Short mmCIF file of C-alpha atoms in Angstrom, two decimals:
data_model
loop_
_atom_site.label_atom_id
_atom_site.label_comp_id
_atom_site.label_asym_id
_atom_site.label_seq_id
_atom_site.Cartn_x
_atom_site.Cartn_y
_atom_site.Cartn_z
CA MET A 48 0.00 0.00 0.00
CA SER A 49 1.42 3.36 -0.98
CA GLY A 50 1.35 5.91 1.81
CA GLN A 51 1.74 9.67 1.80
CA ALA A 52 4.73 11.35 3.37
CA PHE A 53 4.02 14.51 5.33
CA PRO A 54 6.12 16.93 7.38
CA ALA A 55 6.48 15.95 11.01
CA ASP A 56 7.74 19.41 11.99
CA ASN A 57 8.03 22.82 10.39
CA HIS A 58 11.78 23.26 10.85
CA GLU A 59 14.60 22.56 8.43
CA TRP A 60 16.52 19.35 8.70
CA GLY A 61 19.66 20.67 10.36
CA VAL A 62 22.79 19.00 11.64
CA ALA A 63 21.27 18.42 15.07
CA ASP A 64 18.33 16.58 13.54
CA ARG A 65 20.58 14.38 11.44
CA LEU A 66 22.41 13.30 14.57
CA ARG A 67 19.25 12.37 16.47
CA PRO A 68 18.38 8.74 15.84
CA ILE A 69 15.16 7.32 14.51
CA VAL A 70 13.78 4.28 16.33
CA ALA A 71 12.00 1.63 14.25
CA LYS A 72 10.08 -1.06 16.10
CA LEU A 73 9.98 -4.09 13.82
CA GLY A 74 7.04 -6.27 14.81
CA GLY A 75 7.62 -9.95 15.46
CA SER A 76 5.06 -10.81 12.79
CA VAL A 77 7.07 -8.73 10.30
CA VAL A 78 10.21 -10.71 11.12
CA ARG A 79 8.37 -13.87 10.08
CA SER A 80 6.78 -12.33 6.97
CA PRO A 81 7.90 -12.30 3.31
CA GLU A 82 8.26 -8.51 3.64
CA LEU A 83 11.16 -8.72 6.11
CA GLN A 84 13.89 -8.35 3.49
CA ALA A 85 12.21 -5.29 2.00
CA TRP A 86 12.05 -3.66 5.44
CA LEU A 87 15.70 -4.45 6.07
CA ASP A 88 16.56 -2.95 2.67
CA ALA A 89 14.74 0.26 3.61
CA ILE A 90 16.45 0.44 6.99
CA ALA A 91 19.89 -0.31 5.54
CA SER A 92 19.50 2.45 2.96
CA SER A 93 18.85 5.13 5.57
CA PRO A 94 21.38 7.99 5.56
CA ARG A 95 20.18 8.81 9.08
CA PRO A 96 21.10 7.02 12.32
CA ILE A 97 18.52 4.35 13.04
CA VAL A 98 17.92 1.94 15.92
CA VAL A 99 15.85 -1.20 15.31
CA VAL A 100 13.76 -2.69 18.12
CA PRO A 101 12.63 -6.21 17.10
CA GLY A 102 9.56 -7.70 18.69
CA GLY A 103 9.70 -11.08 20.36
CA GLY A 104 7.67 -12.80 17.63
CA ALA A 105 6.97 -16.51 17.91
CA LEU A 106 9.45 -16.80 20.78
CA ALA A 107 7.42 -14.38 22.90
CA ASP A 108 4.25 -16.26 21.92
CA GLU A 109 5.86 -19.42 23.26
CA VAL A 110 6.59 -17.64 26.55
CA ARG A 111 2.89 -16.75 26.84
CA ALA A 112 1.96 -20.37 26.20
CA CYS A 113 4.46 -21.62 28.78
CA GLN A 114 3.14 -19.19 31.36
CA ARG A 115 -0.40 -20.46 30.85
CA GLN A 116 0.66 -24.11 30.91
CA LEU A 117 3.23 -24.03 33.71
CA GLY A 118 1.93 -21.18 35.84
CA LEU A 119 5.04 -18.99 35.62
CA ASP A 120 4.84 -15.76 37.56
CA ASP A 121 4.81 -12.45 35.71
CA GLY A 122 8.40 -11.60 36.65
CA ALA A 123 9.74 -14.79 35.09
CA ALA A 124 7.58 -14.39 31.98
CA HIS A 125 8.69 -10.75 31.63
CA ARG A 126 12.36 -11.73 31.66
CA MET A 127 11.78 -14.61 29.25
CA ALA A 128 9.96 -12.28 26.84
CA LEU A 129 12.87 -9.83 26.99
CA LEU A 130 15.23 -12.68 26.17
CA ALA A 131 12.98 -13.52 23.21
CA MET A 132 13.53 -9.95 21.96
CA ASP A 133 17.27 -10.39 22.50
CA GLN A 134 17.22 -13.50 20.30
CA LEU A 135 15.28 -11.72 17.56
CA ALA A 136 17.79 -8.85 17.75
CA TRP A 137 20.61 -11.29 17.03
CA ALA A 138 18.56 -12.89 14.26
CA VAL A 139 17.90 -9.54 12.55
CA ALA A 140 21.51 -8.41 12.92
CA GLY A 141 22.66 -11.73 11.51
CA LEU A 142 20.81 -11.09 8.27
CA ARG A 143 22.71 -7.95 7.22
CA LEU A 144 26.24 -6.63 7.31
CA GLY A 145 26.36 -3.32 9.14
CA PHE A 146 23.61 -4.26 11.61
CA GLU A 147 25.06 -4.42 15.12
CA VAL A 148 23.44 -5.58 18.35
CA GLY A 149 23.67 -3.32 21.39
CA ASP A 150 22.34 -3.97 24.89
CA THR A 151 23.08 -0.60 26.53
CA GLU A 152 22.56 3.01 25.52
CA GLU A 153 26.33 3.42 25.21
CA ALA A 154 26.63 0.41 22.93
CA LEU A 155 23.77 1.60 20.73
CA ARG A 156 25.21 5.11 20.44
CA GLY A 157 28.63 3.63 19.67
CA SER A 158 27.18 1.58 16.81
CA LEU A 159 25.46 4.66 15.38
CA GLU A 160 28.64 6.72 15.62
CA GLN A 161 30.41 4.07 13.56
CA GLY A 162 27.74 4.28 10.87
CA HIS A 163 26.05 0.98 11.73
CA VAL A 164 22.38 0.22 12.11
CA ALA A 165 21.94 -0.44 15.84
CA VAL A 166 19.70 -3.33 16.90
CA TRP A 167 18.53 -3.30 20.51
CA ALA A 168 18.68 -6.35 22.76
CA PRO A 169 16.69 -5.06 25.78
CA PHE A 170 17.30 -7.56 28.59
CA THR A 171 20.32 -5.80 30.10
CA LEU A 172 18.62 -2.39 30.28
CA VAL A 173 15.10 -3.45 31.22
CA ALA A 174 15.00 -6.73 33.16
CA ASN A 175 15.57 -5.33 36.64
CA ARG A 176 13.94 -1.92 36.32
CA ARG A 177 11.21 -1.17 38.85
CA ASP A 178 9.63 1.63 36.78
CA ILE A 179 8.62 -0.74 33.95
CA PRO A 180 5.77 -3.14 34.81
CA GLN A 181 6.76 -6.78 34.72
CA SER A 182 3.66 -7.92 32.90
CA TRP A 183 2.20 -8.30 29.41
CA THR A 184 0.87 -4.74 29.60
CA VAL A 185 4.35 -3.76 28.38
CA THR A 186 5.68 -5.36 25.21
CA SER A 187 8.15 -4.33 22.52
CA ASP A 188 5.81 -1.55 21.32
CA SER A 189 6.05 0.38 24.58
CA LEU A 190 9.70 -0.53 25.06
CA ALA A 191 10.52 1.04 21.69
CA LEU A 192 9.00 4.33 22.91
CA TRP A 193 10.86 4.03 26.22
CA LEU A 194 14.16 3.58 24.40
CA ALA A 195 13.41 6.36 21.91
CA HIS A 196 12.83 8.76 24.79
CA ARG A 197 16.07 7.78 26.52
CA LEU A 198 18.07 8.16 23.30
CA GLY A 199 16.54 11.53 22.49
CA ALA A 200 15.22 10.12 19.21
CA GLU A 201 13.67 12.39 16.62
CA ARG A 202 10.72 10.05 16.09
CA CYS A 203 9.58 6.47 16.46
CA TYR A 204 8.05 4.17 13.85
CA VAL A 205 5.95 1.15 14.82
CA ILE A 206 6.08 -1.31 11.92
CA LYS A 207 3.33 -3.93 11.75
CA SER A 208 2.37 -6.57 9.19
CA MET A 209 -1.20 -5.23 8.97
CA PRO A 210 -2.45 -2.82 6.28
CA ARG A 211 -1.95 0.74 7.52
CA PRO A 212 -4.87 3.17 7.83
CA ARG A 213 -4.24 6.54 6.17
CA ALA A 214 -5.72 8.71 8.91
CA ALA A 215 -4.11 9.69 12.21
CA LEU A 216 -4.74 7.14 14.93
CA SER A 217 -5.52 7.24 18.63
CA ALA A 218 -3.07 5.33 20.82
CA GLU A 219 -5.95 4.43 23.11
CA GLN A 220 -7.95 2.92 20.24
CA LEU A 221 -4.94 0.97 18.98
CA ALA A 222 -4.47 -0.44 22.49
CA ARG A 223 -8.16 -1.37 22.73
CA ASP A 224 -7.92 -3.11 19.34
CA GLY A 225 -4.84 -5.06 20.44
CA VAL A 226 -2.59 -3.47 17.81
CA VAL A 227 -0.27 -2.13 20.55
CA ASP A 228 0.06 -3.05 24.21
CA ALA A 229 -1.97 -1.58 27.06
CA ALA A 230 0.90 0.58 28.35
CA PHE A 231 1.50 2.21 24.96
CA PRO A 232 -0.77 5.28 25.36
CA GLY A 233 0.83 6.27 28.65
CA MET A 234 4.32 5.56 27.36
CA LEU A 235 3.62 7.73 24.31
CA ARG A 236 2.54 10.63 26.52
CA ASP A 237 5.66 10.23 28.64
CA ALA A 238 7.97 9.98 25.62
CA GLY A 239 6.49 13.06 23.96
CA LEU A 240 7.92 12.36 20.52
CA PRO A 241 6.29 11.98 17.09
CA THR A 242 5.28 8.35 16.54
CA PHE A 243 3.93 6.77 13.36
CA LEU A 244 2.39 3.46 12.35
CA LEU A 245 3.67 1.74 9.22
CA GLY A 246 2.20 -1.38 7.66
CA ARG A 247 2.23 -3.80 4.81
CA GLY A 248 3.78 -2.40 1.64
CA ASP A 249 5.10 0.82 3.20
CA GLN A 250 8.79 0.04 2.72
CA ALA A 251 9.40 2.26 -0.33
CA ASP A 252 7.68 5.26 1.27
CA PHE A 253 9.67 4.68 4.47
CA ALA A 254 12.98 4.57 2.59
CA ALA A 255 12.10 7.68 0.59
CA SER A 256 11.07 9.64 3.67
CA LEU A 257 14.35 8.86 5.44
CA ALA A 258 16.24 10.40 2.53
CA LEU A 259 14.17 13.61 2.41
CA PRO A 260 15.28 16.89 4.01
CA GLY A 261 12.90 19.00 6.04
CA GLY A 262 12.12 16.58 8.88
CA TRP A 263 9.69 14.54 6.79
CA ALA A 264 7.94 11.49 8.10
CA CYS A 265 5.60 8.91 6.65
CA GLY A 266 2.86 6.71 7.98
CA ALA A 267 -0.21 7.27 10.13
CA ARG A 268 0.57 9.49 13.09
CA ILE A 269 -0.35 8.04 16.48
CA ASP A 270 -1.70 10.61 18.92
#
């Protein structure tokens, strides 16, 4: 589906903006889809610093199933789901030269400074934090916003395998529909940065928008 790029801000794309990373949350369903390579092509072509946050995908689904079957507590399931994201980070980075896994803010910034695409493995930063709920209310969607805020990112993209609506979207409605996790609306308010939903077939528009001056963004804005 072809989307329409639109300006995220009314300022010129200066040096400071070029140095601020973009965070792209790559849904677990995308990682398993035939569109994965096209998304990785778009990300790899970016002239701007970009951090990829992979979802947990089928591995996180297996954690959910194990919790139901075995009665794991939420703390254990939370850590196992983070480890699922770590594994998907290594999988994504293993598919492309120039993609480098980082598990701390310093490691991610170091990868970006060297011109690499940084891929976040979240366990080290998140597992023992008390300010992030250890439950399924927080998944990779909210964690991508949390990381984007900490890195001072310019914007965050949430990439799903679903067709993307053209209109702006409410974070609360997306959470009610199960498109994002329950903590996402609050995390978006706390992060305070432009966030956009991308979907099936949006790779070319995404790649083109990353190359445009003027602070342009594409996708459906999430408010």
